[in-house]
XYZ file of N, CA and C in Angstrom:
624
model
N -2.564 29.920 -4.802
C -2.604 28.599 -4.174
C -3.978 28.137 -3.968
N -4.938 29.013 -3.762
C -6.331 28.762 -3.334
C -6.912 27.863 -4.394
N -6.872 28.359 -5.724
C -7.572 27.622 -6.835
C -6.774 26.296 -7.100
N -5.494 26.176 -6.983
C -4.730 24.961 -7.150
C -5.263 24.005 -6.069
N -5.369 24.440 -4.834
C -5.858 23.589 -3.739
C -7.131 23.034 -3.914
N -7.982 23.879 -4.386
C -9.505 23.448 -4.786
C -9.428 22.457 -5.805
N -8.591 22.676 -6.945
C -8.524 21.722 -7.952
C -7.982 20.307 -7.505
N -7.018 20.342 -6.627
C -6.410 19.055 -6.119
C -7.468 18.342 -5.261
N -8.128 19.104 -4.432
C -9.210 18.486 -3.568
C -10.323 17.861 -4.433
N -10.815 18.629 -5.339
C -11.905 18.285 -6.130
C -11.514 16.903 -7.021
N -10.302 17.006 -7.701
C -9.823 15.884 -8.461
C -9.570 14.664 -7.623
N -9.121 14.803 -6.378
C -8.815 13.743 -5.471
C -10.057 13.125 -5.004
N -11.103 13.982 -4.743
C -12.318 13.431 -4.268
C -13.009 12.529 -5.383
N -12.953 12.983 -6.639
C -13.426 12.205 -7.671
C -12.835 10.789 -7.744
N -11.555 10.809 -7.661
C -10.807 9.481 -7.698
C -11.291 8.648 -6.431
N -11.336 9.265 -5.324
C -11.750 8.449 -4.131
C -13.142 7.824 -4.369
N -14.004 8.725 -4.828
C -15.416 8.319 -5.058
C -15.412 7.184 -6.129
N -14.590 7.224 -7.120
C -14.475 6.209 -8.154
C -13.989 4.896 -7.591
N -13.017 4.934 -6.648
C -12.602 3.667 -6.161
C -13.686 3.014 -5.284
N -14.588 3.727 -4.735
C -15.634 3.228 -3.842
C -16.937 2.720 -4.646
N -17.281 3.540 -5.622
C -18.589 3.200 -6.392
C -18.547 3.689 -7.748
N -17.597 4.456 -8.286
C -17.595 5.059 -9.611
C -17.245 4.070 -10.686
N -17.232 4.555 -11.911
C -16.777 3.781 -13.112
C -15.350 3.766 -13.171
N -14.787 2.603 -13.899
C -13.351 2.493 -13.948
C -12.692 3.666 -14.594
N -13.227 4.129 -15.601
C -12.638 5.360 -16.458
C -12.261 6.475 -15.438
N -13.206 6.631 -14.571
C -13.079 7.808 -13.578
C -11.733 7.643 -12.608
N -11.621 6.447 -12.396
C -10.412 6.032 -11.402
C -9.107 6.185 -12.339
N -9.232 5.701 -13.565
C -7.994 5.784 -14.413
C -7.648 7.337 -14.742
N -8.639 8.102 -14.834
C -8.466 9.496 -15.355
C -7.953 10.373 -14.094
N -8.600 10.348 -12.946
C -8.448 11.277 -11.943
C -7.206 10.911 -10.987
N -6.738 9.717 -10.994
C -5.449 9.534 -10.214
C -4.242 10.265 -10.728
N -4.043 10.010 -12.124
C -2.905 10.774 -12.694
C -3.189 12.285 -12.748
N -4.422 12.796 -12.931
C -4.777 14.099 -12.955
C -4.459 14.806 -11.639
N -4.875 14.040 -10.472
C -4.567 14.689 -9.195
C -3.152 14.726 -8.933
N -2.426 13.719 -9.397
C -0.932 13.833 -9.142
C -0.300 14.979 -10.028
N -0.804 15.197 -11.280
C -0.365 16.232 -11.993
C -0.596 17.545 -11.354
N -1.842 17.702 -10.856
C -2.144 18.961 -10.210
C -1.188 19.184 -8.916
N -0.880 18.163 -8.187
C -0.074 18.316 -7.179
C 1.391 18.699 -7.574
N 1.839 18.130 -8.684
C 3.140 18.564 -9.277
C 3.094 20.094 -9.629
N 1.916 20.551 -10.219
C 1.802 21.991 -10.536
C 1.795 22.749 -9.282
N 1.119 22.352 -8.214
C 1.125 23.024 -6.899
C 2.491 23.221 -6.395
N 3.269 22.132 -6.473
C 4.609 22.204 -5.907
C 5.465 23.146 -6.689
N 5.318 23.076 -8.004
C 6.239 23.981 -8.802
C 5.801 25.417 -8.656
N 4.654 25.776 -8.076
C 4.323 27.112 -7.837
C 4.679 27.689 -6.488
N 5.464 26.840 -5.758
C 5.787 27.188 -4.497
C 6.664 28.441 -4.532
N 6.568 29.335 -3.455
C 7.257 30.679 -3.583
C 8.708 30.511 -3.820
N 9.325 29.695 -3.124
C 10.854 29.459 -3.243
C 11.083 27.871 -3.327
N 11.729 27.477 -4.477
C 11.998 26.102 -4.598
C 13.521 25.886 -4.415
N 13.823 25.099 -3.362
C 15.218 24.824 -3.020
C 15.406 23.261 -3.313
N 16.522 22.709 -2.898
C 16.812 21.349 -3.225
C 15.662 20.443 -2.593
N 15.240 20.680 -1.278
C 14.214 19.765 -0.867
C 12.850 19.927 -1.624
N 12.559 21.030 -2.267
C 11.410 21.136 -3.055
C 11.542 20.375 -4.317
N 12.652 20.315 -4.984
C 12.915 19.646 -6.208
C 12.893 18.049 -5.872
N 13.371 17.732 -4.724
C 13.328 16.303 -4.363
C 11.809 15.822 -4.188
N 11.011 16.700 -3.583
C 9.563 16.404 -3.546
C 8.962 16.331 -4.828
N 9.225 17.065 -5.740
C 8.808 16.907 -7.059
C 9.241 15.682 -7.754
N 10.482 15.463 -7.612
C 10.936 14.058 -8.159
C 10.259 12.863 -7.535
N 9.982 13.056 -6.212
C 9.244 12.000 -5.484
C 7.814 11.681 -6.050
N 7.207 12.858 -6.301
C 5.843 12.757 -6.980
C 5.926 12.106 -8.376
N 7.011 12.427 -9.044
C 7.139 11.832 -10.485
C 7.318 10.171 -10.324
N 8.115 9.827 -9.370
C 8.340 8.409 -9.038
C 7.052 7.756 -8.615
N 6.256 8.427 -7.769
C 5.046 7.919 -7.460
C 4.075 7.803 -8.600
N 4.078 8.694 -9.554
C 3.248 8.540 -10.739
C 3.660 7.358 -11.603
N 4.860 7.131 -11.673
C 5.406 5.864 -12.323
C 4.871 4.588 -11.774
N 4.939 4.506 -10.335
C 4.401 3.416 -9.583
C 2.914 3.180 -9.765
N 2.266 4.292 -9.803
C 0.761 4.203 -9.937
C 0.422 3.750 -11.422
N 1.196 4.272 -12.406
C 0.862 3.794 -13.731
C 1.166 2.343 -13.887
N 2.163 1.803 -13.352
C 2.486 0.291 -13.329
C 1.362 -0.424 -12.630
N 0.945 0.097 -11.579
C -0.074 -0.603 -10.737
C -1.448 -0.631 -11.516
N -1.809 0.340 -12.169
C -2.995 0.520 -12.857
C -3.008 -0.454 -14.195
N -1.844 -0.630 -14.790
C -1.713 -1.289 -16.093
C -1.657 -2.843 -15.710
N -1.047 -3.195 -14.725
C -0.866 -4.732 -14.605
C -0.505 -5.057 -13.017
N -0.817 -6.183 -12.612
C -0.396 -6.652 -11.242
C 0.821 -7.595 -11.345
N 1.283 -7.769 -12.539
C 2.393 -8.717 -12.788
C 3.762 -8.085 -12.635
N 3.754 -6.787 -12.452
C 5.069 -6.106 -12.354
C 5.170 -5.496 -10.933
N 4.708 -6.141 -9.863
C 4.644 -5.665 -8.615
C 6.116 -5.195 -8.078
N 7.095 -5.959 -8.475
C 8.487 -5.595 -7.951
C 8.832 -4.189 -8.531
N 8.394 -3.819 -9.661
C 8.616 -2.459 -10.243
C 7.890 -1.444 -9.564
N 6.613 -1.754 -9.133
C 5.788 -0.851 -8.406
C 6.335 -0.532 -7.100
N 6.756 -1.616 -6.364
C 7.478 -1.399 -5.086
C 8.662 -0.618 -5.183
N 9.513 -0.758 -6.273
C 10.652 -0.071 -6.612
C 10.439 1.481 -6.895
N 9.424 1.704 -7.517
C 8.981 3.197 -7.772
C 8.560 3.821 -6.522
N 7.778 3.200 -5.744
C 7.335 3.752 -4.404
C 8.455 3.925 -3.503
N 9.292 2.903 -3.488
C 10.602 3.034 -2.582
C 11.411 4.294 -2.971
N 11.579 4.473 -4.276
C 12.312 5.612 -4.781
C 11.558 6.928 -4.415
N 10.301 7.013 -4.565
C 9.581 8.121 -4.133
C 9.799 8.557 -2.611
N 9.685 7.503 -1.770
C 9.875 7.776 -0.391
C 11.270 8.110 0.014
N 12.315 7.480 -0.806
C 13.685 7.873 -0.600
C 13.907 9.272 -0.935
N 13.295 9.673 -2.046
C 13.564 11.209 -2.373
C 12.961 12.086 -1.412
N 11.749 11.704 -0.907
C 11.103 12.531 0.159
C 12.014 12.598 1.392
N 12.557 11.442 1.855
C 13.356 11.272 3.065
C 14.638 12.077 2.887
N 15.263 12.103 1.771
C 16.547 12.845 1.587
C 16.116 14.418 1.521
N 15.018 14.806 0.958
C 14.508 16.179 1.083
C 14.282 16.582 2.483
N 13.617 15.776 3.299
C 13.377 16.046 4.664
C 14.665 16.282 5.579
N 15.525 15.278 5.275
C 16.816 15.211 5.998
C 17.732 16.438 5.693
N 17.575 16.920 4.539
C 18.546 17.925 4.066
C 18.301 19.364 4.760
N 17.210 19.348 5.512
C 16.918 20.771 6.032
C 16.711 20.624 7.594
N 17.320 19.638 8.157
C 17.094 19.418 9.722
C 18.395 19.332 10.312
N 18.208 19.623 11.730
C 19.377 19.351 12.634
C 19.022 18.107 13.317
N 19.852 17.027 13.190
C 19.393 15.740 13.632
C 19.492 15.613 15.150
N 18.252 15.216 15.691
C 18.151 14.831 17.089
C 17.518 13.571 17.254
N 17.407 12.966 18.280
C 16.684 11.691 18.538
C 15.625 11.769 19.571
N 14.436 11.650 19.196
C 13.382 11.515 20.227
C 12.907 10.026 20.278
N 13.558 9.333 21.211
C 13.580 7.864 21.228
C 12.277 7.168 21.086
N 11.115 7.625 21.768
C 9.801 6.950 21.539
C 9.379 6.772 20.230
N 9.758 7.608 19.303
C 9.264 7.592 17.878
C 10.029 6.443 17.107
N 11.272 6.236 17.036
C 11.785 5.093 16.366
C 11.367 3.785 17.020
N 11.212 3.692 18.366
C 10.803 2.533 19.036
C 9.358 2.168 18.537
N 8.529 3.091 18.367
C 7.025 2.800 17.957
C 7.101 2.445 16.537
N 7.984 3.082 15.831
C 7.874 2.740 14.388
C 8.494 1.233 14.160
N 9.397 0.979 14.913
C 10.078 -0.418 14.931
C 9.058 -1.470 15.171
N 8.175 -1.135 16.296
C 7.094 -2.103 16.587
C 6.109 -2.224 15.534
N 5.747 -1.106 14.911
C 4.769 -1.169 13.742
C 5.283 -2.039 12.677
N 6.537 -1.688 12.234
C 7.250 -2.423 11.244
C 7.179 -3.961 11.448
N 7.656 -4.280 12.718
C 7.731 -5.697 13.012
C 6.428 -6.444 13.071
N 5.298 -5.790 13.540
C 4.043 -6.385 13.556
C 3.501 -6.512 12.070
N 3.667 -5.490 11.219
C 3.296 -5.472 9.896
C 3.989 -6.660 9.098
N 5.296 -6.742 9.192
C 5.973 -7.771 8.527
C 5.620 -9.177 8.943
N 5.272 -9.320 10.286
C 4.900 -10.559 10.830
C 3.469 -10.976 10.195
N 2.635 -10.017 10.017
C 1.231 -10.195 9.551
C 1.465 -10.669 8.049
N 2.248 -9.990 7.364
C 2.326 -10.117 5.829
C 3.339 -11.455 5.447
N 4.265 -11.737 6.217
C 5.355 -12.553 5.840
C 4.838 -13.893 5.138
N 3.896 -14.612 5.703
C 3.484 -15.943 5.000
C 3.010 -15.680 3.630
N 2.532 -14.518 3.226
C 1.873 -14.369 1.956
C 2.724 -13.614 0.860
N 3.996 -13.215 1.253
C 4.751 -12.511 0.346
C 5.630 -13.171 -0.686
N 5.807 -14.487 -0.401
C 6.604 -15.312 -1.423
C 7.877 -14.652 -1.748
N 8.053 -14.616 -3.163
C 9.391 -14.061 -3.651
C 9.477 -12.498 -3.399
N 8.441 -11.824 -3.038
C 8.444 -10.405 -2.868
C 8.898 -10.043 -1.287
N 9.137 -11.003 -0.504
C 9.347 -10.801 0.856
C 10.423 -9.631 1.120
N 11.671 -9.795 0.574
C 12.660 -8.858 0.882
C 12.380 -7.527 0.260
N 11.712 -7.471 -0.926
C 11.365 -6.143 -1.546
C 10.337 -5.437 -0.678
N 9.386 -6.120 -0.216
C 8.379 -5.594 0.666
C 8.987 -5.009 1.976
N 9.769 -5.873 2.509
C 10.437 -5.478 3.798
C 11.243 -4.238 3.695
N 12.030 -4.094 2.474
C 12.823 -2.969 2.276
C 11.923 -1.698 2.101
N 10.828 -1.936 1.387
C 9.823 -0.812 1.190
C 9.232 -0.415 2.475
N 8.862 -1.288 3.389
C 8.437 -0.956 4.606
C 9.407 -0.143 5.434
N 10.631 -0.637 5.468
C 11.716 0.001 6.137
C 11.924 1.442 5.621
N 11.832 1.695 4.318
C 12.004 3.056 3.773
C 10.816 3.902 4.225
N 9.686 3.414 4.319
C 8.501 4.163 4.710
C 8.581 4.634 6.103
N 9.037 3.716 6.999
C 9.274 3.987 8.366
C 10.348 5.067 8.546
N 11.429 4.841 7.788
C 12.548 5.848 7.888
C 12.139 7.272 7.505
N 11.211 7.311 6.544
C 10.663 8.626 6.134
C 9.921 9.212 7.233
N 9.043 8.421 7.904
C 8.221 8.981 8.969
C 9.187 9.402 10.202
N 10.256 8.646 10.408
C 11.103 8.944 11.465
C 11.846 10.268 11.257
N 12.381 10.488 10.015
C 13.141 11.641 9.729
C 12.176 12.921 9.852
N 10.934 12.676 9.325
C 9.926 13.770 9.389
C 9.578 14.134 10.836
N 9.485 13.043 11.619
C 9.120 13.251 13.108
C 10.189 13.833 13.965
N 11.491 13.499 13.591
C 12.571 14.113 14.343
C 12.647 15.597 13.945
N 12.394 15.918 12.672
C 12.389 17.344 12.390
C 11.216 18.095 13.146
N 10.171 17.484 13.159
C 8.963 18.181 13.940
C 9.366 18.230 15.394
N 9.802 17.299 16.058
C 10.125 17.513 17.501
C 11.317 18.356 17.810
N 12.188 18.574 16.703
C 13.187 19.512 16.904
C 12.848 20.995 16.759
N 11.748 21.267 15.824
C 11.547 22.497 15.346
C 10.028 22.942 15.751
N 9.190 22.008 15.692
C 7.637 22.309 15.960
C 7.213 23.463 15.178
N 7.427 23.525 13.828
C 6.908 24.585 12.973
C 5.651 23.972 12.161
N 5.088 24.949 11.462
C 4.007 24.500 10.575
C 4.504 23.566 9.454
N 5.657 24.117 8.936
C 6.365 23.254 7.870
C 6.630 21.799 8.225
N 7.322 21.694 9.529
C 7.669 20.274 9.941
C 6.446 19.500 10.359
N 5.369 20.179 10.813
C 4.200 19.362 11.135
C 3.458 18.930 9.845
N 3.392 19.708 8.808
C 2.834 19.401 7.465
C 3.668 18.132 6.907
N 4.973 18.091 7.050
C 5.765 16.959 6.590
C 5.478 15.746 7.383
N 5.319 15.856 8.729
C 5.047 14.673 9.637
C 3.688 14.105 9.339
N 2.679 15.041 9.257
C 1.246 14.578 8.966
C 1.226 13.812 7.677
N 1.929 14.381 6.677
C 1.874 13.743 5.387
C 2.528 12.378 5.346
N 3.701 12.386 6.015
C 4.507 11.096 6.135
C 3.651 10.062 6.816
N 2.995 10.342 7.902
C 2.190 9.440 8.663
C 1.091 8.871 7.841
N 0.440 9.761 7.093
C -0.637 9.320 6.252
C -0.208 8.423 5.196
N 1.035 8.608 4.568
C 1.611 7.808 3.636
C 1.934 6.354 4.281
N 2.327 6.360 5.522
C 2.637 5.161 6.196
C 1.232 4.385 6.422
N 0.156 5.133 6.829
C -1.084 4.530 6.833
C -1.545 3.826 5.482
N -1.222 4.648 4.462
C -1.535 4.058 3.034
C -0.841 2.805 2.806
N 0.479 2.811 3.072
C 1.364 1.597 2.895
C 0.765 0.431 3.736
N 0.468 0.566 4.945
C 0.007 -0.450 5.852
C -1.250 -1.000 5.211
N -2.323 -0.211 5.014
C -3.579 -0.573 4.547
C -3.453 -1.317 3.160
N -2.637 -0.697 2.278
C -2.524 -1.283 0.925
C -1.833 -2.616 0.978
N -0.812 -2.780 1.800
C -0.101 -4.139 1.922
C -1.017 -5.158 2.553
N -1.751 -4.794 3.487
C -2.576 -5.750 4.198
C -3.761 -6.213 3.316
N -4.396 -5.144 2.739
C -5.600 -5.466 1.783
C -5.099 -6.392 0.543
N -3.867 -6.042 0.026
C -3.408 -6.718 -1.170
C -2.896 -8.103 -0.956
N -2.226 -8.292 0.154
C -1.591 -9.573 0.467
C -2.248 -10.437 1.533
N -3.075 -9.794 2.445
C -3.519 -10.618 3.612
C -5.074 -10.604 3.781
N -5.670 -9.417 4.153
C -7.024 -9.401 4.395
C -7.716 -8.354 3.537
N -8.174 -8.629 2.421
C -8.911 -7.636 1.721
C -10.199 -7.171 2.385
N -10.534 -5.933 2.261
C -11.804 -5.468 2.926
C -12.454 -4.442 2.019
N -13.749 -4.270 2.115
C -14.488 -3.561 1.107
C -14.140 -2.107 0.939
N -13.906 -1.468 2.053
C -13.688 -0.013 1.925
C -12.178 0.335 1.667
N -11.422 -0.712 1.538
C -9.934 -0.472 1.443
C -9.416 0.502 0.404
N -9.990 0.390 -0.837
C -9.547 1.244 -1.939
C -9.763 2.774 -1.680
N -11.063 2.961 -1.092
C -11.482 4.402 -0.849
C -10.607 5.021 0.291
N -10.401 4.264 1.366
C -9.622 4.751 2.436
C -8.183 4.923 2.023
N -7.564 3.989 1.312
C -6.254 4.106 0.825
C -6.112 5.295 -0.015
N -6.985 5.488 -0.940
C -6.903 6.686 -1.846
C -6.944 7.938 -1.139
N -7.851 7.998 -0.161
C -8.018 9.250 0.648
C -6.685 9.632 1.281
N -6.190 8.645 2.063
C -4.915 8.887 2.962
C -3.750 9.147 1.987
N -3.776 8.484 0.836
C -2.643 8.557 -0.171
C -2.563 9.993 -0.702
N -3.725 10.544 -1.179
C -3.657 11.900 -1.782
C -3.500 12.979 -0.660
N -4.086 12.807 0.480
C -3.898 13.761 1.539
C -2.463 13.835 2.054
N -1.828 12.591 2.080
C -0.491 12.603 2.542
C 0.412 13.298 1.583
N 0.330 13.039 0.267
C 1.187 13.676 -0.724
C 0.870 15.184 -0.700
N -0.434 15.608 -0.434
C -0.784 17.004 -0.499
C -0.082 17.719 0.645
N -0.158 17.097 1.786
C 0.479 17.766 3.022
C 1.966 17.910 2.850
N 2.598 16.990 2.183
C 4.046 17.081 1.961
C 4.321 18.329 0.894
N 3.532 18.403 -0.072
C 3.611 19.548 -1.075
C 3.296 20.808 -0.386
N 2.287 20.735 0.370
C 1.888 22.023 1.168
C 3.021 22.593 1.970
N 3.938 21.743 2.541
C 5.098 22.129 3.366
C 5.977 23.095 2.610
N 5.827 23.156 1.267
C 6.758 23.999 0.529
C 6.301 25.449 0.595
N 5.101 25.700 1.190
C 4.491 27.001 1.255
C 4.699 27.683 2.518
N 5.423 27.038 3.449
C 5.676 27.554 4.709
C 7.243 28.032 4.833
């Protein structure tokens, strides 16, 4: 796992660097390369059960969304659909290995985050409003399921899932705000860093 981890970190860092100051070719090359390395890392897990295969399929769906996003901005509905599918597969994988309990502060906090985010974005979403709202809802559900698993078990495995899901939520929030509402200079680098770290932590959970 060590060399795979080093390869993922190095490739991810090259992509983050490219989004901030590097050439375009570096960004186009190292985003798919990093995801392919994450797929390889997931496939090397000691034991692959149904949740593990769902995580692998989620990574594949993410790669499709990334490819569409890199190629054109005119297919945003398909990009959102691919990311929605990725998080849905992750969520099913999380839910398939947990005993359901409810830690009420978590869904309340997530509902507040979702409501504020939608309120900020709503005037700029136009025909994408309901697609974006559904995508946000899926992201929040993913974090909720991961959080409930952590509060029920408090293991390294569940913590890795929760930390990864929270970083993907942060990625979603920053990406949507910078794309539709308030662009800011460091957005791409911050989004890339949280994006790859989030997916990596979810893959890492397969090793516990």
